[in-house]
Short mmCIF file of C-alpha atoms in Angstrom, two decimals:
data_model
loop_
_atom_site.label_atom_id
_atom_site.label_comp_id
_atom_site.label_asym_id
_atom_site.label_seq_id
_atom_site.Cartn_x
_atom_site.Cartn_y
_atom_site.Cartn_z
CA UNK E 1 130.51 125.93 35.56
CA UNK E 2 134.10 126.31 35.07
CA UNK E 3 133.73 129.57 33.31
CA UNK E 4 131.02 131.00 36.23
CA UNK E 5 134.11 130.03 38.52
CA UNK E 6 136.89 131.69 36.85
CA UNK E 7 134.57 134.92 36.67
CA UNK E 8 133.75 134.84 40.39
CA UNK E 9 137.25 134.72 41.18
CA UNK E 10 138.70 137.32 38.62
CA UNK E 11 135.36 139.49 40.26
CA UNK E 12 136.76 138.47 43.52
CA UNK E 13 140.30 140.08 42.65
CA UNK E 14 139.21 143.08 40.95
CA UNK E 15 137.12 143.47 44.54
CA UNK E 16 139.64 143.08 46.59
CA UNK E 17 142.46 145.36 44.03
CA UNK E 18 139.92 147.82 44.69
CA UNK E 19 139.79 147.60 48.66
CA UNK E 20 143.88 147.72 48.47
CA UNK E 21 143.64 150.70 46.21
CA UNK E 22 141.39 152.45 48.42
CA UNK E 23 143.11 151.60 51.80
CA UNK E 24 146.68 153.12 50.37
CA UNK E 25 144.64 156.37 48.71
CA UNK E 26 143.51 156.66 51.62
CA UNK E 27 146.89 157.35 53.48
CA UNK E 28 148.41 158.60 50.94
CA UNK E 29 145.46 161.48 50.14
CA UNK E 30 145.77 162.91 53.21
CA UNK E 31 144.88 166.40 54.76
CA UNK E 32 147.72 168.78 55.23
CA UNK E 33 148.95 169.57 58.61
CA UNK E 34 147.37 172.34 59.52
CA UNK E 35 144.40 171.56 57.05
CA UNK E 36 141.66 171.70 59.78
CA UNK E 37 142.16 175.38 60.53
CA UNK E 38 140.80 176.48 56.87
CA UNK E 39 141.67 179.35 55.43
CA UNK E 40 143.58 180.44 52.16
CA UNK E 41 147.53 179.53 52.71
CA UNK E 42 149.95 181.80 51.05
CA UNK E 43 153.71 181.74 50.34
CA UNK E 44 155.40 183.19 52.96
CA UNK E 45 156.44 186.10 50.20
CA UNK E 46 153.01 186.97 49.83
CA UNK E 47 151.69 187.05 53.52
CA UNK E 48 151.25 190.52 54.89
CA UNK E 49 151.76 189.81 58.42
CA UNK E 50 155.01 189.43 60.66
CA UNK E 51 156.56 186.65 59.67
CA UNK E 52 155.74 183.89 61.33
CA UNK E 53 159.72 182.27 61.02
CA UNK E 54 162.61 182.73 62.17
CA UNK E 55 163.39 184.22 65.93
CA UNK E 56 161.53 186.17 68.25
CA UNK E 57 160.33 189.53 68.00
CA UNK E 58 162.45 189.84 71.13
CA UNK E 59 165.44 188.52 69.35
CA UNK E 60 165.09 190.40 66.33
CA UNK E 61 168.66 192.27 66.85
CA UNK E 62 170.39 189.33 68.24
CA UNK E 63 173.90 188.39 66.77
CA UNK E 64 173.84 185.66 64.12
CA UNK E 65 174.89 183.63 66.55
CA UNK E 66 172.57 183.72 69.22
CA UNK E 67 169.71 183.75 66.40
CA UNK E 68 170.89 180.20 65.12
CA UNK E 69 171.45 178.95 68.60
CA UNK E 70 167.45 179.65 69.08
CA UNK E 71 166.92 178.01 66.05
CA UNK E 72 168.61 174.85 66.65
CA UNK E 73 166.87 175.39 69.85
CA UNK E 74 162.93 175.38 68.50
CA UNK E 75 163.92 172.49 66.01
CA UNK E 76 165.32 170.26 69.30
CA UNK E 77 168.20 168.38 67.13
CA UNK E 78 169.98 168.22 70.48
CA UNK E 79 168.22 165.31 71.92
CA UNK E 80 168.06 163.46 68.91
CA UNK E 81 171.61 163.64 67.88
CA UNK E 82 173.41 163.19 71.28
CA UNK E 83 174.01 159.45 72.89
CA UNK E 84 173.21 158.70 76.82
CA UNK E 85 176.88 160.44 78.65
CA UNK E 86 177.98 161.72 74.68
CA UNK E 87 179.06 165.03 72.92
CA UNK E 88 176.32 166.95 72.10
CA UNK E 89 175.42 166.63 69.20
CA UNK E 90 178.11 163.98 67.84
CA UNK E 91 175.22 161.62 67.39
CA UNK E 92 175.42 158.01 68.06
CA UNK E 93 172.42 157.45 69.83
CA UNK E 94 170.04 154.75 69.32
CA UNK E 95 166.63 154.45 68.66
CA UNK E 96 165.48 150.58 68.55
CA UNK E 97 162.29 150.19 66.21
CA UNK E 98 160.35 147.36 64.92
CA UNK E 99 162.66 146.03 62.10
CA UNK E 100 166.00 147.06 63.70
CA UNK E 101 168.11 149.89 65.27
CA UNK E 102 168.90 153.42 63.91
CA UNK E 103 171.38 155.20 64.84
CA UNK E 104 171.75 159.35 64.66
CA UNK E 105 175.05 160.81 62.39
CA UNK E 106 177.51 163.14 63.94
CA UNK E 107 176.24 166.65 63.28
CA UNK E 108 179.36 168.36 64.69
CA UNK E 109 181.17 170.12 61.81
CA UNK E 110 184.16 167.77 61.85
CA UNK E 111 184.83 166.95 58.30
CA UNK E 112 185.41 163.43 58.32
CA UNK E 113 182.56 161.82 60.25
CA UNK E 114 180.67 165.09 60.65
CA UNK E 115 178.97 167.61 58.52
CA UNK E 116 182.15 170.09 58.03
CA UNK E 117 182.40 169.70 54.57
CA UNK E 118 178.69 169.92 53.71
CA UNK E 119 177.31 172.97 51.39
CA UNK E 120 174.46 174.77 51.88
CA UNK E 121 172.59 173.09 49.53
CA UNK E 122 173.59 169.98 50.31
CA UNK E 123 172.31 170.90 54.18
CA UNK E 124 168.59 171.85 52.77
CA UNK E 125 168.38 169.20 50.47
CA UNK E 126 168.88 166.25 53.79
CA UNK E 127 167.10 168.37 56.28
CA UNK E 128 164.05 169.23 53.69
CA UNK E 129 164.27 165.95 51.36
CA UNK E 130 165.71 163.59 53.52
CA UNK E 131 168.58 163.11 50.80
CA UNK E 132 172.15 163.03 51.92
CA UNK E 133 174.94 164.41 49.98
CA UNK E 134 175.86 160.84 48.50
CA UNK E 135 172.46 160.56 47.41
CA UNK E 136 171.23 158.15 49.57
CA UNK E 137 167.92 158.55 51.63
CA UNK E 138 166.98 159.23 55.10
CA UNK E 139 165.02 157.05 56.78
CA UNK E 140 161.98 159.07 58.40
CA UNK E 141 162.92 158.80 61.69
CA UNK E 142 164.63 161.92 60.76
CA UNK E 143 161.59 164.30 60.77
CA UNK E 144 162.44 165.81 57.20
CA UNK E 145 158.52 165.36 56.43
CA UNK E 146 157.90 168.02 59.16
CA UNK E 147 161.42 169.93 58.52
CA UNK E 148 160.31 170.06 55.02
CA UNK E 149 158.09 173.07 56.18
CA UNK E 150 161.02 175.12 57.47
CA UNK E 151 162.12 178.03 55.46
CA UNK E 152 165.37 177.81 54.12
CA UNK E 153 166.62 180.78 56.04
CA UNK E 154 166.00 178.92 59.22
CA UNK E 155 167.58 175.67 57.97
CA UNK E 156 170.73 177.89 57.15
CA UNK E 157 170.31 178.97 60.33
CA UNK E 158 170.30 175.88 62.19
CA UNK E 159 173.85 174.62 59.75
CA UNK E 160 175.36 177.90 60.89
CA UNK E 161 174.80 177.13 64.35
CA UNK E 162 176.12 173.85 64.15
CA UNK E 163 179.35 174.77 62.51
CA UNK E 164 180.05 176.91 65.58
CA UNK E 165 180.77 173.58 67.90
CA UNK E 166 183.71 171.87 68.41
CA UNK E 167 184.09 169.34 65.84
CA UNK E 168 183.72 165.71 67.28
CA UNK E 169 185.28 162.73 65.40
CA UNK E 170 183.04 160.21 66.12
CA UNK E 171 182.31 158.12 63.45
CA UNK E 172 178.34 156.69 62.39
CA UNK E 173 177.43 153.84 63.52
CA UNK E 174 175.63 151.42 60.94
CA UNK E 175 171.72 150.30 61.38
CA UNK E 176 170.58 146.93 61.85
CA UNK E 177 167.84 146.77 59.77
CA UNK E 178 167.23 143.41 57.77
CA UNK E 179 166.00 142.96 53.91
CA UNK E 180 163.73 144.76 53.27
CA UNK E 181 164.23 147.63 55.53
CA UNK E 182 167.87 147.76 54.85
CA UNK E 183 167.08 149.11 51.41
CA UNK E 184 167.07 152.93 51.47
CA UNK E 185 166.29 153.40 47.95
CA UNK E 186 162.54 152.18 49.03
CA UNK E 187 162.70 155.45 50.92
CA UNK E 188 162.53 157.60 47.37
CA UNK E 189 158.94 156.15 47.25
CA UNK E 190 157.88 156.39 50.38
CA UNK E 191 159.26 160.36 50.27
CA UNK E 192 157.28 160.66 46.69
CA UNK E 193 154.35 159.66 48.75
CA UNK E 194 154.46 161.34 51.72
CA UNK E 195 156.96 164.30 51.75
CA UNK E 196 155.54 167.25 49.77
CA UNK E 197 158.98 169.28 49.42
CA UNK E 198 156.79 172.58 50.35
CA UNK E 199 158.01 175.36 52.75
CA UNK E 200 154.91 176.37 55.70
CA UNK E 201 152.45 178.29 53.93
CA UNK E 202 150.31 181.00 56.61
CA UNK E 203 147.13 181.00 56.58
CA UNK E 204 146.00 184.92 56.27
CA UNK E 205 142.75 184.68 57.80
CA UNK E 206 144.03 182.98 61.32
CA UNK E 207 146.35 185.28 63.66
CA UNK E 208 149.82 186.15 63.86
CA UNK E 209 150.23 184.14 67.05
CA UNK E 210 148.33 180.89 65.31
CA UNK E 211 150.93 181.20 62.65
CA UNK E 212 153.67 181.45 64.80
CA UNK E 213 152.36 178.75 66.75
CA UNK E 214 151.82 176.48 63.57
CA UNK E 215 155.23 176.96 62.24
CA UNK E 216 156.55 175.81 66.19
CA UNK E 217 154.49 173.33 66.21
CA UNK E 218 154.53 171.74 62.64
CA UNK E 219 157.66 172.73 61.18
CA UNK E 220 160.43 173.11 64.01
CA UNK E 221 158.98 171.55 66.87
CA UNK E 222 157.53 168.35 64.77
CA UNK E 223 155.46 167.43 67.36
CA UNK E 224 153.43 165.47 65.47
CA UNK E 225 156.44 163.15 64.76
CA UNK E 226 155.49 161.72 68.63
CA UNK E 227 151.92 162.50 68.97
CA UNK E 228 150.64 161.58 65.92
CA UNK E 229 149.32 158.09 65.18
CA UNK E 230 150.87 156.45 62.06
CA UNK E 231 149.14 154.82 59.46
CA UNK E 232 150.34 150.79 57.55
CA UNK E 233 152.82 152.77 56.24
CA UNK E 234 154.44 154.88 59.19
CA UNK E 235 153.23 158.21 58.05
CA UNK E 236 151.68 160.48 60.06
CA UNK E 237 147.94 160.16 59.95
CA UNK E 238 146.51 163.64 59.98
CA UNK E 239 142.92 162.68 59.91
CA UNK E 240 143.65 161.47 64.09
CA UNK E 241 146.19 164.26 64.17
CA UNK E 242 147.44 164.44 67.74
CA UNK E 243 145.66 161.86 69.00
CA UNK E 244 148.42 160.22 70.60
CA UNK E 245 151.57 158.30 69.29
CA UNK E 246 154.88 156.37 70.83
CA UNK E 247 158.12 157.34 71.32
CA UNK E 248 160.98 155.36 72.23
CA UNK E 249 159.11 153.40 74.40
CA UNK E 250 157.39 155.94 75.85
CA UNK E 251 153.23 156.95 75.07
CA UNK E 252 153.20 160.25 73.38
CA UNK E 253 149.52 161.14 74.58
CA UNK E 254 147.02 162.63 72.78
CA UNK E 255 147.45 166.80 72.89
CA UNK E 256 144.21 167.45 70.19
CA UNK E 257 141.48 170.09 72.39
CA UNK E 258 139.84 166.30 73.78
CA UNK E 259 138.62 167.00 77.27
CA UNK E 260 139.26 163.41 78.90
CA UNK E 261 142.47 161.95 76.78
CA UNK E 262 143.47 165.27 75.42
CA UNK E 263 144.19 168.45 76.73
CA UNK E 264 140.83 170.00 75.88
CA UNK E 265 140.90 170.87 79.98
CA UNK E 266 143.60 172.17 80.19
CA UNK E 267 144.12 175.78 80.93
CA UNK E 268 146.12 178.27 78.57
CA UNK E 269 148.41 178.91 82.02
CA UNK E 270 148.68 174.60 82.19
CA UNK E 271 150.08 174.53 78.98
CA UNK E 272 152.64 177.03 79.00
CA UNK E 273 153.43 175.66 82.36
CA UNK E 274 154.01 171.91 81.38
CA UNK E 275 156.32 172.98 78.00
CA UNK E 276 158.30 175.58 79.75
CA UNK E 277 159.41 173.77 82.85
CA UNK E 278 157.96 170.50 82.46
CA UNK E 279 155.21 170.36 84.98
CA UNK E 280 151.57 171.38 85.84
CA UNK E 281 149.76 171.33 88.82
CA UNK E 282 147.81 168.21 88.35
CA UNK E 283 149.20 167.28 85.46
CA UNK E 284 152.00 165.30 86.31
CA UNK E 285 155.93 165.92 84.95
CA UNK E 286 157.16 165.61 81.47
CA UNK E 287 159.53 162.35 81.18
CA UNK E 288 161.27 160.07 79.04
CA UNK E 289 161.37 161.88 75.66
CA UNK E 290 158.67 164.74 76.61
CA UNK E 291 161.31 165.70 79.69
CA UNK E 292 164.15 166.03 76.62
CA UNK E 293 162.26 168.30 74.63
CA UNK E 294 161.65 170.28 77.49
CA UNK E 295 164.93 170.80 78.59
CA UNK E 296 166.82 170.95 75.43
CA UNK E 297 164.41 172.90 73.23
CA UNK E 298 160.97 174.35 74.83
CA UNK E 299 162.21 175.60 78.47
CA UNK E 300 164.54 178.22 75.98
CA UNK E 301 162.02 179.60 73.95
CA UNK E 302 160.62 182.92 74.58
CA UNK E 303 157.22 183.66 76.81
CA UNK E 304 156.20 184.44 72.99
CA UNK E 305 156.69 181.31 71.72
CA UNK E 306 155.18 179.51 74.00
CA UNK E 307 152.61 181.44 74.04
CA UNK E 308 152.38 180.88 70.25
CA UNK E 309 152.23 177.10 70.77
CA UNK E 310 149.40 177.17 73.00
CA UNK E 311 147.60 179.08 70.95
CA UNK E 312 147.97 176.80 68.18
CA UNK E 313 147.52 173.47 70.00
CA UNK E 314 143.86 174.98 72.02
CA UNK E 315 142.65 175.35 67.92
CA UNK E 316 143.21 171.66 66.95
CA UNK E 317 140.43 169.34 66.68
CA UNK E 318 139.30 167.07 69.29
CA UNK E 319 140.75 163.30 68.36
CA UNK E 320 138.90 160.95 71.08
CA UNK E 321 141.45 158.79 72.81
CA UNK E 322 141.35 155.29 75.00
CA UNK E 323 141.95 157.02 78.43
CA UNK E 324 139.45 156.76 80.84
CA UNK E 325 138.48 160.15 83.40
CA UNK E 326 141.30 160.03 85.68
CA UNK E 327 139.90 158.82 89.17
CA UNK E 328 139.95 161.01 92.16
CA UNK E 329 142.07 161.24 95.07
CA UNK E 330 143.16 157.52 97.50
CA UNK E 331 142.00 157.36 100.59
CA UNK E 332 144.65 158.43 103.40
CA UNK E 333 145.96 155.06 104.78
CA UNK E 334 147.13 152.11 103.11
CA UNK E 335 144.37 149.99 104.21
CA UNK E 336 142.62 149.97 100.78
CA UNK E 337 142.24 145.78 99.84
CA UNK E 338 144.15 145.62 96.57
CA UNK E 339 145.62 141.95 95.70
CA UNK E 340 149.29 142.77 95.67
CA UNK E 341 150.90 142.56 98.54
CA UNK E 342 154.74 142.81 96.26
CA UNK E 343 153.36 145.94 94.82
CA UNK E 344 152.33 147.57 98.01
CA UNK E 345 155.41 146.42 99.66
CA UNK E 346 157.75 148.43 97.42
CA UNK E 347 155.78 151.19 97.46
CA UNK E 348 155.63 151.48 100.97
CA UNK E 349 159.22 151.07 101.22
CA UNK E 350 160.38 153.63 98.37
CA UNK E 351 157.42 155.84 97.17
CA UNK E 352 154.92 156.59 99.91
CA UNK E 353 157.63 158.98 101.42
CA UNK E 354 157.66 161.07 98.29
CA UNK E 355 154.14 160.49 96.88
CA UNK E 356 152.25 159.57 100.10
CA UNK E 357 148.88 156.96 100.26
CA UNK E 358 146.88 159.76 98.86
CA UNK E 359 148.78 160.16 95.80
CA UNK E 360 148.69 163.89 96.63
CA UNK E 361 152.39 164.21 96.82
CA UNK E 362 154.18 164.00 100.32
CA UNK E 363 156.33 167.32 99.84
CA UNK E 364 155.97 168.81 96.57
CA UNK E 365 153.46 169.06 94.09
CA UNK E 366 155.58 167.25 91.26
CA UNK E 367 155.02 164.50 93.27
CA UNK E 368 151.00 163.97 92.75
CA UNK E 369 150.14 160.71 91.24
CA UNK E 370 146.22 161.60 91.14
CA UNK E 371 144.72 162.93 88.25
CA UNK E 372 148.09 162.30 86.00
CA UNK E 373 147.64 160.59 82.65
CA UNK E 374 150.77 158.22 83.20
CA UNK E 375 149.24 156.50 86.28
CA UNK E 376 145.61 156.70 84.95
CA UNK E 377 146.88 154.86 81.71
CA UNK E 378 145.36 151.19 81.88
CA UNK E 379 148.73 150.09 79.72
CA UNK E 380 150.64 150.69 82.54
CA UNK E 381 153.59 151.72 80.32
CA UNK E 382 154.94 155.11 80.97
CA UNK E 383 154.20 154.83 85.00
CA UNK E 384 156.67 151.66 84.43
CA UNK E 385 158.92 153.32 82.21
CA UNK E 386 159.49 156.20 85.29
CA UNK E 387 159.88 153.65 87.95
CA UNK E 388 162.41 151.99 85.96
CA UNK E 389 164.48 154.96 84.81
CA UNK E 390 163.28 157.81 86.63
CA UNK E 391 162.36 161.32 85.75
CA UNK E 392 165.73 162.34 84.49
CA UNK E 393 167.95 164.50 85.84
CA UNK E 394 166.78 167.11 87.97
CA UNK E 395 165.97 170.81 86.73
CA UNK E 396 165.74 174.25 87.98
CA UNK E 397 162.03 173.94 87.55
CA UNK E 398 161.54 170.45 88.79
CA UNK E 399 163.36 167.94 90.87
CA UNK E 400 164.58 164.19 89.88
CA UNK E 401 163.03 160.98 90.70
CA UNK E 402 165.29 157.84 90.68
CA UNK E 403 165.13 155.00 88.71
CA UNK E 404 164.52 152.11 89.98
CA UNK E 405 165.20 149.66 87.16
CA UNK E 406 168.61 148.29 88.47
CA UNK E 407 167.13 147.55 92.52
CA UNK E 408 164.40 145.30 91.02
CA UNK E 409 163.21 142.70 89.11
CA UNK E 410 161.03 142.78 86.14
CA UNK E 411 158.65 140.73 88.20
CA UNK E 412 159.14 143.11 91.06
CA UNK E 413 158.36 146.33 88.71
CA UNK E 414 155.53 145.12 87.07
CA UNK E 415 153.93 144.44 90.44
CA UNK E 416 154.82 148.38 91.42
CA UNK E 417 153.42 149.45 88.29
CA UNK E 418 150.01 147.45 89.04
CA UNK E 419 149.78 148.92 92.36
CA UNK E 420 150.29 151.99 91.55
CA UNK E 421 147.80 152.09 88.51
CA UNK E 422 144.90 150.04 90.81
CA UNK E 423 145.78 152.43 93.64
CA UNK E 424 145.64 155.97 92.27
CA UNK E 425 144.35 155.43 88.75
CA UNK E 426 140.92 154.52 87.05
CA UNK E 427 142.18 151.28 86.05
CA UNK E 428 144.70 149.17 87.28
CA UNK E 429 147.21 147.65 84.94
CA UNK E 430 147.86 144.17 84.16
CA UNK E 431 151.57 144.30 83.50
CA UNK E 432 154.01 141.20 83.24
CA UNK E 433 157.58 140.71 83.43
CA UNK E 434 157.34 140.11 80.14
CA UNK E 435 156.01 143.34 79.52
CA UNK E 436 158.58 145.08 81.38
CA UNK E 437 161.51 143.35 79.90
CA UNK E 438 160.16 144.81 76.44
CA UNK E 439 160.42 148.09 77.83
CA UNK E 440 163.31 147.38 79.25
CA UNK E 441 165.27 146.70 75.70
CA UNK E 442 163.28 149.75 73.91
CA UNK E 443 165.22 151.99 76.03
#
């Protein structure tokens, strides 16, 4: 009997070994990045067509300058590396994650607390290993698993650029993360596992523009970073690639061809729209992290490029999401018998103005509240997120909307929020003050 025991539980182990073995293959043996568009990827040496790095056609005789600016530019370190009311790029600000706070280095080329003193190689070995030049590791907030794709003229490009600011001493400010996380040489492994080290690779048999758009989209633009779910192990899980992610906070919703949760129904002209100037009729305004990108990196690429990126994004499979069809326009008045008589106060007092009881938008069309994935999002989270901190500031292309974080309560917002959602979206959200305190601290 004892013997049957001991061999059910030594069968029992070697079961469940297995399973363990098979759930980390299983994130670790994933698909490339660009894996579903098939195809025969080359080195860039031995592709035939324009190459799909670098600038612009249009900037093709641009001073050295100007061509690293647009570098910099299509590989958004700006927003990244520059605190709330700090230097650009001096770094400093902080992004608050599950085991601790991170905080971005100084990329100004001062050469104390900067990068004026780092070599070219030591440059491509942190932005394409995540190494820095003492050796230690990046953690992958850093993107170097999608910078890893850039070519190396590019990166060069991106340190020239760099060493053309003023040099800011401002020195790094230490993380807060706790044993385990505190150990960065856990980081070699987790690179070993998940960074291949490999420069973007076209894929002959798609076009030009796809390969343009891919190298935007993967390399420089490392969208994925946001809107890419991440597996036990906070990779990027390609097999959902795109099918939403979080950011700071903020939802990072799924942009994979869906037609309900993605933006499968979106036009070509929608598309370019929302990443040049951060808005779409219909579609709401980019905010929180998405309004960053736009501003600092997307609104100054070329028609070209964004072009490019569309063209890339319409190709990648469909990753079904959680959002429900957006529901259709309020009725007129506020009359409608919704429970939350807090809610509907404040947004009587401060919103209906802009946004009117119809949701259709009072004055402008960055105003509409109908049909946009914020307010038809049952979590409630990014609609609270805008009341509390607004839209940003205000653009050529779009204008702000205030925060409203320091007026009210946490009781008071989540009430809004509800509103709101029951009001104009398919599903009203069940937010606490709880909830918005979180959200609160994350940003």
């Amino acid at each position: 009997m004892k013997r049957k025991t001991l061999l059910t539980l030594v069968a029992l182990v070697a079961v469940a070994g297995v399973a363990v073995l098979g759930v980390v293959g299983r994130m670790v043996l994933q698909p490339g990045p660009y894996a579903f568009a098939g195809g025969h990827p080359v080195a860039l040496s031995a592709y035939r067509g324009p190459s799909p790095t670098g600038v612009p056609a249009e900037l093709a005789l641009a001073d050295t300058v100007t061509r690293g600016a647009y570098v910099a530019s299509m590989a958004d370190c700006q927003a990244c590396h520059t605190a709330p009311g700090g230097q650009p790029f001096a770094g400093g600000r902080a992004f608050v994650l599950p085991f601790g706070t991170i905080y971005t280095p100084n990329l100004t080329p001062d050469p104390e607390t900067g990068i004026g003193n780092w070599t070219d190689a030591q440059f491509l070995n942190a932005v394409h290993r995540g190494v820095a030049p003492d050796g230690s590791r990046y953690y992958p907030a850093f993107p170097f698993p999608s910078y890893t794709l850039l070519s190396d003229e590019d990166v060069l490009a991106i340190k020239a650029h760099l060493f053309t600011l003023k040099p800011v001493k401002q020195a790094n400010k230490p993380n807060s993360f706790g044993f385990p996380y505190s150990q960065r040489w856990l980081m070699a492994i987790w690179s070993a596992l998940f960074n291949p080290n490999e420069r973007f690779r076209p894929v002959p048999e798609r076009s030009p523009e796809w390969n343009r758009g891919a190298y935007l989209v993967e390399a420089a633009g490392h969208c994925g970073e946001c809107h890419t779910p991440r597996n036990l192990m906070q990779a990027l899980d390609q097999r959902r690639k795109f099918g939403g992610g979080v950011a700071e906070g903020w939802t990072a919703y799924n942009i994979s061809s869906d037609t309900v949760s993605g933006v499968g129904d979106w036009s070509a002209a929608d598309l370019a729209a929302y990443l040049s100037t951060g808005h779409a009729r219909g579609r709401g305004v980019a905010s929180g992290p998405m309004a960053e990108a736009v501003e600092l990196s997307l609104s100054r690429l070329t028609k070209s490029d964004i072009g490019a990126i569309v063209t890339y994004l319409r190709s990648v499979p469909a990753v079904k999401g959680d959002l429900p069809v957006p529901a259709g326009p309020a009725p007129s008045t506020p009359q409608t018998v919704i429970d939350n008589p807090v809610g509907k106060r404040i947004f009587e007092g401060n919103c209906a103005s802009c946004h009117a009881w119809t949701g259709a938008g009072a004055a402008r069309e960055e105003a509409q509240l109908t049909g946009v994935r914020a307010v038809n999002d049952p979590s409630g989270a990014n609609a609270a997120l805008m009341i509390l901190h607004g839209s940003g500031a205000g653009t050529p292309y779009r204008p702000a909307m205030p925060g409203f974080g320091k007026a009210y309560s946490n009781d008071e917002i989540a009430a809004v929020t509800n509103y709101v959602t029951a009001r104009f979206g398919a599903r009203a959200s069940k937010l606490t003050a709880g909830d918005i305190g979180r959200l609160r601290d994350a940003n």
